[in-house]
């Protein structure tokens, strides 16, 4: 009896067709997964961009809001040495819980700006001459002047803002008195009547923004000398 060659070829063709069909299904599945991942990635990118932009607006808002308080302060030395605070102030030290459940440490934030390390700064640390802080004894020594939840910034106004904001102040480093806690005499110090502000905002998903502002007294008002976003 002759073997059924036709039947054998048919079986092999069917097996090959099944393999091709399975490969097609796998390719379709892979494309579907890639589409889902791409969509998810795009959504994450969009959300991160939105969170970052919101944080930047929040940092600018606290800077603008605090300028009014500083204009009303009769003695900026009291601001620089920590005796005076803005009306928007929730304590200025320790940890704060953010809306997404994470926390920030305000004390550590200030220390990092002042000497590059979170736990603590000595006077020698803050007066050390570095590339970023080349003024030695006139290095800015940052203190918290205003802080709190952005949603609480305007009492009586309903807000969905989730950012925590703070405003740091420091003496202008162009002064020559070697004392960052005193706004020096104008006759001897070119930086007298000038103060540095640093607005920071912390939001969801680790979003963070900084705005650096320099203001100077101009009669009863303040003049914005410089305004720089991001750092």
PDB file of C-alpha atoms in Angstrom:
ATOM      1  CA  UNK A   1       0.000   0.000   0.000  1.00  0.00           C
ATOM      2  CA  UNK A   2       1.314   3.479  -0.909  1.00  0.00           C
ATOM      3  CA  UNK A   3       1.509   5.953   1.963  1.00  0.00           C
ATOM      4  CA  UNK A   4      -1.046   8.759   1.972  1.00  0.00           C
ATOM      5  CA  UNK A   5       1.362  11.505   0.961  1.00  0.00           C
ATOM      6  CA  UNK A   6      -1.446  14.010   0.516  1.00  0.00           C
ATOM      7  CA  UNK A   7      -2.653  13.436   4.062  1.00  0.00           C
ATOM      8  CA  UNK A   8       0.834  13.942   5.496  1.00  0.00           C
ATOM      9  CA  UNK A   9       1.343  17.170   3.585  1.00  0.00           C
ATOM     10  CA  UNK A  10      -2.052  18.392   4.716  1.00  0.00           C
ATOM     11  CA  UNK A  11      -1.154  17.727   8.356  1.00  0.00           C
ATOM     12  CA  UNK A  12       2.077  19.635   8.060  1.00  0.00           C
ATOM     13  CA  UNK A  13       0.297  22.544   6.367  1.00  0.00           C
ATOM     14  CA  UNK A  14      -2.270  22.668   9.136  1.00  0.00           C
ATOM     15  CA  UNK A  15       0.448  22.697  11.797  1.00  0.00           C
ATOM     16  CA  UNK A  16       2.267  25.500  10.022  1.00  0.00           C
ATOM     17  CA  UNK A  17      -0.965  27.462   9.739  1.00  0.00           C
ATOM     18  CA  UNK A  18      -1.531  27.105  13.486  1.00  0.00           C
ATOM     19  CA  UNK A  19       1.990  28.353  14.216  1.00  0.00           C
ATOM     20  CA  UNK A  20       1.481  31.344  11.909  1.00  0.00           C
ATOM     21  CA  UNK A  21      -1.852  32.094  13.552  1.00  0.00           C
ATOM     22  CA  UNK A  22      -0.289  31.929  17.015  1.00  0.00           C
ATOM     23  CA  UNK A  23       2.534  34.235  15.918  1.00  0.00           C
ATOM     24  CA  UNK A  24      -0.046  36.668  14.599  1.00  0.00           C
ATOM     25  CA  UNK A  25      -1.917  36.610  17.897  1.00  0.00           C
ATOM     26  CA  UNK A  26       1.321  37.169  19.800  1.00  0.00           C
ATOM     27  CA  UNK A  27       2.191  40.142  17.586  1.00  0.00           C
ATOM     28  CA  UNK A  28      -1.263  41.637  18.101  1.00  0.00           C
ATOM     29  CA  UNK A  29      -0.960  41.094  21.852  1.00  0.00           C
ATOM     30  CA  UNK A  30       2.484  42.703  21.881  1.00  0.00           C
ATOM     31  CA  UNK A  31       1.153  45.694  19.952  1.00  0.00           C
ATOM     32  CA  UNK A  32      -1.736  46.014  22.385  1.00  0.00           C
ATOM     33  CA  UNK A  33       0.625  45.890  25.369  1.00  0.00           C
ATOM     34  CA  UNK A  34       2.911  48.464  23.724  1.00  0.00           C
ATOM     35  CA  UNK A  35      -0.078  50.727  23.100  1.00  0.00           C
ATOM     36  CA  UNK A  36      -1.179  50.433  26.720  1.00  0.00           C
ATOM     37  CA  UNK A  37       2.358  51.147  27.942  1.00  0.00           C
ATOM     38  CA  UNK A  38       2.703  54.105  25.594  1.00  0.00           C
ATOM     39  CA  UNK A  39      -0.637  55.481  26.734  1.00  0.00           C
ATOM     40  CA  UNK A  40       0.330  54.975  30.378  1.00  0.00           C
ATOM     41  CA  UNK A  41       3.731  56.593  29.813  1.00  0.00           C
ATOM     42  CA  UNK A  42       2.146  59.554  28.057  1.00  0.00           C
ATOM     43  CA  UNK A  43      -0.292  59.920  30.936  1.00  0.00           C
ATOM     44  CA  UNK A  44       2.542  59.817  33.472  1.00  0.00           C
ATOM     45  CA  UNK A  45       4.544  62.370  31.503  1.00  0.00           C
ATOM     46  CA  UNK A  46       1.517  64.647  31.267  1.00  0.00           C
ATOM     47  CA  UNK A  47       0.774  64.271  34.963  1.00  0.00           C
ATOM     48  CA  UNK A  48       4.381  64.939  35.958  1.00  0.00           C
ATOM     49  CA  UNK A  49       4.456  68.019  33.733  1.00  0.00           C
ATOM     50  CA  UNK A  50       1.206  69.248  35.258  1.00  0.00           C
ATOM     51  CA  UNK A  51       2.447  68.614  38.815  1.00  0.00           C
ATOM     52  CA  UNK A  52       5.712  70.416  38.064  1.00  0.00           C
ATOM     53  CA  UNK A  53       3.953  73.424  36.549  1.00  0.00           C
ATOM     54  CA  UNK A  54       1.552  73.588  39.481  1.00  0.00           C
ATOM     55  CA  UNK A  55       4.446  73.486  41.940  1.00  0.00           C
ATOM     56  CA  UNK A  56       6.187  76.321  40.103  1.00  0.00           C
ATOM     57  CA  UNK A  57       3.054  78.466  40.241  1.00  0.00           C
ATOM     58  CA  UNK A  58       2.773  77.675  43.955  1.00  0.00           C
ATOM     59  CA  UNK A  59       6.382  78.746  44.597  1.00  0.00           C
ATOM     60  CA  UNK A  60       5.778  82.015  42.765  1.00  0.00           C
ATOM     61  CA  UNK A  61       2.549  82.564  44.686  1.00  0.00           C
ATOM     62  CA  UNK A  62       4.181  82.332  48.115  1.00  0.00           C
ATOM     63  CA  UNK A  63       6.938  84.710  46.974  1.00  0.00           C
ATOM     64  CA  UNK A  64       4.425  87.276  45.723  1.00  0.00           C
ATOM     65  CA  UNK A  65       2.246  86.919  48.806  1.00  0.00           C
ATOM     66  CA  UNK A  66       5.155  87.433  51.199  1.00  0.00           C
ATOM     67  CA  UNK A  67       6.476  90.581  49.526  1.00  0.00           C
ATOM     68  CA  UNK A  68       3.534  92.491  51.014  1.00  0.00           C
ATOM     69  CA  UNK A  69       4.420  91.318  54.529  1.00  0.00           C
ATOM     70  CA  UNK A  70       8.077  92.255  54.064  1.00  0.00           C
ATOM     71  CA  UNK A  71       7.117  95.735  52.868  1.00  0.00           C
ATOM     72  CA  UNK A  72       5.296  96.258  56.168  1.00  0.00           C
ATOM     73  CA  UNK A  73       8.233  95.079  58.315  1.00  0.00           C
ATOM     74  CA  UNK A  74       9.926  98.135  59.881  1.00  0.00           C
ATOM     75  CA  UNK A  75      13.159  96.295  60.675  1.00  0.00           C
ATOM     76  CA  UNK A  76      14.525  93.660  58.340  1.00  0.00           C
ATOM     77  CA  UNK A  77      17.114  92.628  60.925  1.00  0.00           C
ATOM     78  CA  UNK A  78      14.218  91.116  62.894  1.00  0.00           C
ATOM     79  CA  UNK A  79      13.298  89.146  59.780  1.00  0.00           C
ATOM     80  CA  UNK A  80      16.869  87.995  59.174  1.00  0.00           C
ATOM     81  CA  UNK A  81      17.481  86.800  62.743  1.00  0.00           C
ATOM     82  CA  UNK A  82      14.153  84.968  62.995  1.00  0.00           C
ATOM     83  CA  UNK A  83      12.292  87.233  65.421  1.00  0.00           C
ATOM     84  CA  UNK A  84       9.695  88.291  62.846  1.00  0.00           C
ATOM     85  CA  UNK A  85       7.559  86.046  60.669  1.00  0.00           C
ATOM     86  CA  UNK A  86       4.895  86.534  58.036  1.00  0.00           C
ATOM     87  CA  UNK A  87       1.235  86.295  58.956  1.00  0.00           C
ATOM     88  CA  UNK A  88       1.184  83.030  56.981  1.00  0.00           C
ATOM     89  CA  UNK A  89       3.288  80.825  59.248  1.00  0.00           C
ATOM     90  CA  UNK A  90       2.511  77.371  60.651  1.00  0.00           C
ATOM     91  CA  UNK A  91       5.511  76.837  62.915  1.00  0.00           C
ATOM     92  CA  UNK A  92       8.574  76.766  60.711  1.00  0.00           C
ATOM     93  CA  UNK A  93      10.384  73.681  62.011  1.00  0.00           C
ATOM     94  CA  UNK A  94      10.097  69.904  61.920  1.00  0.00           C
ATOM     95  CA  UNK A  95       8.198  67.601  59.606  1.00  0.00           C
ATOM     96  CA  UNK A  96       5.132  68.298  57.513  1.00  0.00           C
ATOM     97  CA  UNK A  97       2.821  65.756  55.886  1.00  0.00           C
ATOM     98  CA  UNK A  98       1.994  66.327  52.235  1.00  0.00           C
ATOM     99  CA  UNK A  99      -1.311  65.534  50.552  1.00  0.00           C
ATOM    100  CA  UNK A 100      -0.003  62.279  49.044  1.00  0.00           C
ATOM    101  CA  UNK A 101       1.113  60.936  52.444  1.00  0.00           C
ATOM    102  CA  UNK A 102       4.819  61.704  52.052  1.00  0.00           C
ATOM    103  CA  UNK A 103       6.636  64.041  54.435  1.00  0.00           C
ATOM    104  CA  UNK A 104       9.191  66.824  54.275  1.00  0.00           C
ATOM    105  CA  UNK A 105      11.472  68.110  57.032  1.00  0.00           C
ATOM    106  CA  UNK A 106      11.611  71.897  57.100  1.00  0.00           C
ATOM    107  CA  UNK A 107      14.641  71.963  59.380  1.00  0.00           C
ATOM    108  CA  UNK A 108      16.589  69.719  57.010  1.00  0.00           C
ATOM    109  CA  UNK A 109      15.538  71.801  53.996  1.00  0.00           C
ATOM    110  CA  UNK A 110      16.926  74.969  55.586  1.00  0.00           C
ATOM    111  CA  UNK A 111      20.137  73.222  56.614  1.00  0.00           C
ATOM    112  CA  UNK A 112      20.750  71.899  53.108  1.00  0.00           C
ATOM    113  CA  UNK A 113      20.468  75.406  51.693  1.00  0.00           C
ATOM    114  CA  UNK A 114      22.754  76.808  54.398  1.00  0.00           C
ATOM    115  CA  UNK A 115      25.552  74.254  54.434  1.00  0.00           C
ATOM    116  CA  UNK A 116      24.704  71.382  52.105  1.00  0.00           C
ATOM    117  CA  UNK A 117      23.763  68.825  54.763  1.00  0.00           C
ATOM    118  CA  UNK A 118      20.454  68.105  56.443  1.00  0.00           C
ATOM    119  CA  UNK A 119      21.164  67.145  60.081  1.00  0.00           C
ATOM    120  CA  UNK A 120      22.729  70.406  61.320  1.00  0.00           C
ATOM    121  CA  UNK A 121      24.911  73.361  60.350  1.00  0.00           C
ATOM    122  CA  UNK A 122      27.588  74.982  62.488  1.00  0.00           C
ATOM    123  CA  UNK A 123      28.537  78.630  62.094  1.00  0.00           C
ATOM    124  CA  UNK A 124      31.773  77.493  60.468  1.00  0.00           C
ATOM    125  CA  UNK A 125      29.774  75.376  58.001  1.00  0.00           C
ATOM    126  CA  UNK A 126      27.606  78.320  56.984  1.00  0.00           C
ATOM    127  CA  UNK A 127      30.546  80.732  56.698  1.00  0.00           C
ATOM    128  CA  UNK A 128      32.693  78.357  54.668  1.00  0.00           C
ATOM    129  CA  UNK A 129      33.715  79.716  51.271  1.00  0.00           C
ATOM    130  CA  UNK A 130      32.580  77.429  48.443  1.00  0.00           C
ATOM    131  CA  UNK A 131      31.833  77.742  44.746  1.00  0.00           C
ATOM    132  CA  UNK A 132      28.115  78.193  45.428  1.00  0.00           C
ATOM    133  CA  UNK A 133      28.654  80.325  48.553  1.00  0.00           C
ATOM    134  CA  UNK A 134      31.785  82.419  47.931  1.00  0.00           C
ATOM    135  CA  UNK A 135      31.070  85.269  50.373  1.00  0.00           C
ATOM    136  CA  UNK A 136      32.410  83.684  53.580  1.00  0.00           C
ATOM    137  CA  UNK A 137      31.076  85.551  56.614  1.00  0.00           C
ATOM    138  CA  UNK A 138      28.528  87.287  54.385  1.00  0.00           C
ATOM    139  CA  UNK A 139      27.090  84.013  53.046  1.00  0.00           C
ATOM    140  CA  UNK A 140      23.280  84.050  53.127  1.00  0.00           C
ATOM    141  CA  UNK A 141      21.932  82.210  56.167  1.00  0.00           C
ATOM    142  CA  UNK A 142      18.423  81.174  55.234  1.00  0.00           C
ATOM    143  CA  UNK A 143      15.516  81.235  57.682  1.00  0.00           C
ATOM    144  CA  UNK A 144      11.851  80.392  57.225  1.00  0.00           C
ATOM    145  CA  UNK A 145       9.724  83.518  57.133  1.00  0.00           C
ATOM    146  CA  UNK A 146       6.457  82.022  55.830  1.00  0.00           C
ATOM    147  CA  UNK A 147       5.150  78.466  55.484  1.00  0.00           C
ATOM    148  CA  UNK A 148       1.981  76.432  55.298  1.00  0.00           C
ATOM    149  CA  UNK A 149      -0.455  74.685  52.990  1.00  0.00           C
ATOM    150  CA  UNK A 150      -1.142  76.712  49.875  1.00  0.00           C
ATOM    151  CA  UNK A 151      -4.854  76.007  50.329  1.00  0.00           C
ATOM    152  CA  UNK A 152      -4.713  77.995  53.597  1.00  0.00           C
ATOM    153  CA  UNK A 153      -2.997  81.028  52.084  1.00  0.00           C
ATOM    154  CA  UNK A 154      -6.234  82.949  51.551  1.00  0.00           C
ATOM    155  CA  UNK A 155      -8.613  82.328  54.494  1.00  0.00           C
ATOM    156  CA  UNK A 156     -12.227  82.064  53.443  1.00  0.00           C
ATOM    157  CA  UNK A 157     -11.351  81.186  49.853  1.00  0.00           C
ATOM    158  CA  UNK A 158     -12.047  77.597  48.888  1.00  0.00           C
ATOM    159  CA  UNK A 159      -9.037  75.977  47.231  1.00  0.00           C
ATOM    160  CA  UNK A 160      -8.147  72.523  45.925  1.00  0.00           C
ATOM    161  CA  UNK A 161      -4.403  73.223  45.985  1.00  0.00           C
ATOM    162  CA  UNK A 162      -2.406  70.362  47.512  1.00  0.00           C
ATOM    163  CA  UNK A 163       1.037  71.979  47.669  1.00  0.00           C
ATOM    164  CA  UNK A 164       2.955  72.883  50.788  1.00  0.00           C
ATOM    165  CA  UNK A 165       4.868  76.137  50.402  1.00  0.00           C
ATOM    166  CA  UNK A 166       7.555  77.981  52.308  1.00  0.00           C
ATOM    167  CA  UNK A 167       9.406  81.235  51.909  1.00  0.00           C
ATOM    168  CA  UNK A 168      13.005  81.537  53.088  1.00  0.00           C
ATOM    169  CA  UNK A 169      14.747  84.868  53.664  1.00  0.00           C
ATOM    170  CA  UNK A 170      18.434  85.759  53.848  1.00  0.00           C
ATOM    171  CA  UNK A 171      20.682  88.808  53.935  1.00  0.00           C
ATOM    172  CA  UNK A 172      22.087  90.081  50.663  1.00  0.00           C
ATOM    173  CA  UNK A 173      25.665  88.756  50.332  1.00  0.00           C
ATOM    174  CA  UNK A 174      26.961  92.018  48.866  1.00  0.00           C
ATOM    175  CA  UNK A 175      26.992  93.477  52.382  1.00  0.00           C
ATOM    176  CA  UNK A 176      30.358  93.921  54.058  1.00  0.00           C
ATOM    177  CA  UNK A 177      29.502  93.701  57.767  1.00  0.00           C
ATOM    178  CA  UNK A 178      30.149  89.951  58.079  1.00  0.00           C
ATOM    179  CA  UNK A 179      26.843  89.490  59.931  1.00  0.00           C
ATOM    180  CA  UNK A 180      24.071  87.781  57.979  1.00  0.00           C
ATOM    181  CA  UNK A 181      21.546  88.358  60.766  1.00  0.00           C
ATOM    182  CA  UNK A 182      21.674  92.164  60.421  1.00  0.00           C
ATOM    183  CA  UNK A 183      20.541  94.367  57.567  1.00  0.00           C
ATOM    184  CA  UNK A 184      23.599  96.627  57.569  1.00  0.00           C
ATOM    185  CA  UNK A 185      24.064 100.366  57.555  1.00  0.00           C
ATOM    186  CA  UNK A 186      23.556 101.764  54.077  1.00  0.00           C
ATOM    187  CA  UNK A 187      26.580 104.030  54.357  1.00  0.00           C
ATOM    188  CA  UNK A 188      28.944 101.081  54.699  1.00  0.00           C
ATOM    189  CA  UNK A 189      27.069  98.200  53.109  1.00  0.00           C
ATOM    190  CA  UNK A 190      25.925  98.207  49.488  1.00  0.00           C
ATOM    191  CA  UNK A 191      23.481  95.406  50.306  1.00  0.00           C
ATOM    192  CA  UNK A 192      21.645  97.367  52.980  1.00  0.00           C
ATOM    193  CA  UNK A 193      17.918  97.451  52.336  1.00  0.00           C
ATOM    194  CA  UNK A 194      18.176  94.427  50.060  1.00  0.00           C
ATOM    195  CA  UNK A 195      16.931  90.955  50.989  1.00  0.00           C
ATOM    196  CA  UNK A 196      16.899  87.551  49.300  1.00  0.00           C
ATOM    197  CA  UNK A 197      13.737  85.437  49.083  1.00  0.00           C
ATOM    198  CA  UNK A 198      13.469  81.797  48.145  1.00  0.00           C
ATOM    199  CA  UNK A 199       9.989  80.412  47.513  1.00  0.00           C
ATOM    200  CA  UNK A 200       9.613  76.639  47.525  1.00  0.00           C
ATOM    201  CA  UNK A 201       6.669  74.390  46.817  1.00  0.00           C
ATOM    202  CA  UNK A 202       6.312  70.661  47.427  1.00  0.00           C
ATOM    203  CA  UNK A 203       3.506  68.745  45.756  1.00  0.00           C
ATOM    204  CA  UNK A 204       2.213  65.328  44.785  1.00  0.00           C
ATOM    205  CA  UNK A 205       4.512  62.669  43.408  1.00  0.00           C
ATOM    206  CA  UNK A 206       7.676  64.402  44.548  1.00  0.00           C
ATOM    207  CA  UNK A 207       7.071  67.565  42.524  1.00  0.00           C
ATOM    208  CA  UNK A 208       9.189  70.449  43.769  1.00  0.00           C
ATOM    209  CA  UNK A 209       9.825  73.970  42.527  1.00  0.00           C
ATOM    210  CA  UNK A 210      11.987  76.887  43.600  1.00  0.00           C
ATOM    211  CA  UNK A 211      11.916  80.581  42.758  1.00  0.00           C
ATOM    212  CA  UNK A 212      14.692  82.972  43.832  1.00  0.00           C
ATOM    213  CA  UNK A 213      13.810  86.641  44.249  1.00  0.00           C
ATOM    214  CA  UNK A 214      15.791  89.688  45.331  1.00  0.00           C
ATOM    215  CA  UNK A 215      13.866  92.707  46.614  1.00  0.00           C
ATOM    216  CA  UNK A 216      14.961  96.151  47.795  1.00  0.00           C
ATOM    217  CA  UNK A 217      13.241  98.880  49.733  1.00  0.00           C
ATOM    218  CA  UNK A 218      11.916 101.705  47.586  1.00  0.00           C
ATOM    219  CA  UNK A 219      10.131 104.034  49.983  1.00  0.00           C
ATOM    220  CA  UNK A 220       6.987 102.369  51.357  1.00  0.00           C
ATOM    221  CA  UNK A 221       7.094  99.726  48.648  1.00  0.00           C
ATOM    222  CA  UNK A 222       9.510  97.020  47.595  1.00  0.00           C
ATOM    223  CA  UNK A 223      11.255  96.864  44.249  1.00  0.00           C
ATOM    224  CA  UNK A 224      11.882  93.472  42.662  1.00  0.00           C
ATOM    225  CA  UNK A 225      15.554  93.457  41.669  1.00  0.00           C
ATOM    226  CA  UNK A 226      15.631  89.940  40.221  1.00  0.00           C
ATOM    227  CA  UNK A 227      13.294  86.982  39.736  1.00  0.00           C
ATOM    228  CA  UNK A 228      14.704  83.594  38.768  1.00  0.00           C
ATOM    229  CA  UNK A 229      12.789  80.331  38.318  1.00  0.00           C
ATOM    230  CA  UNK A 230      14.114  76.899  39.087  1.00  0.00           C
ATOM    231  CA  UNK A 231      17.271  75.638  40.663  1.00  0.00           C
TER     232      UNK A 231
END
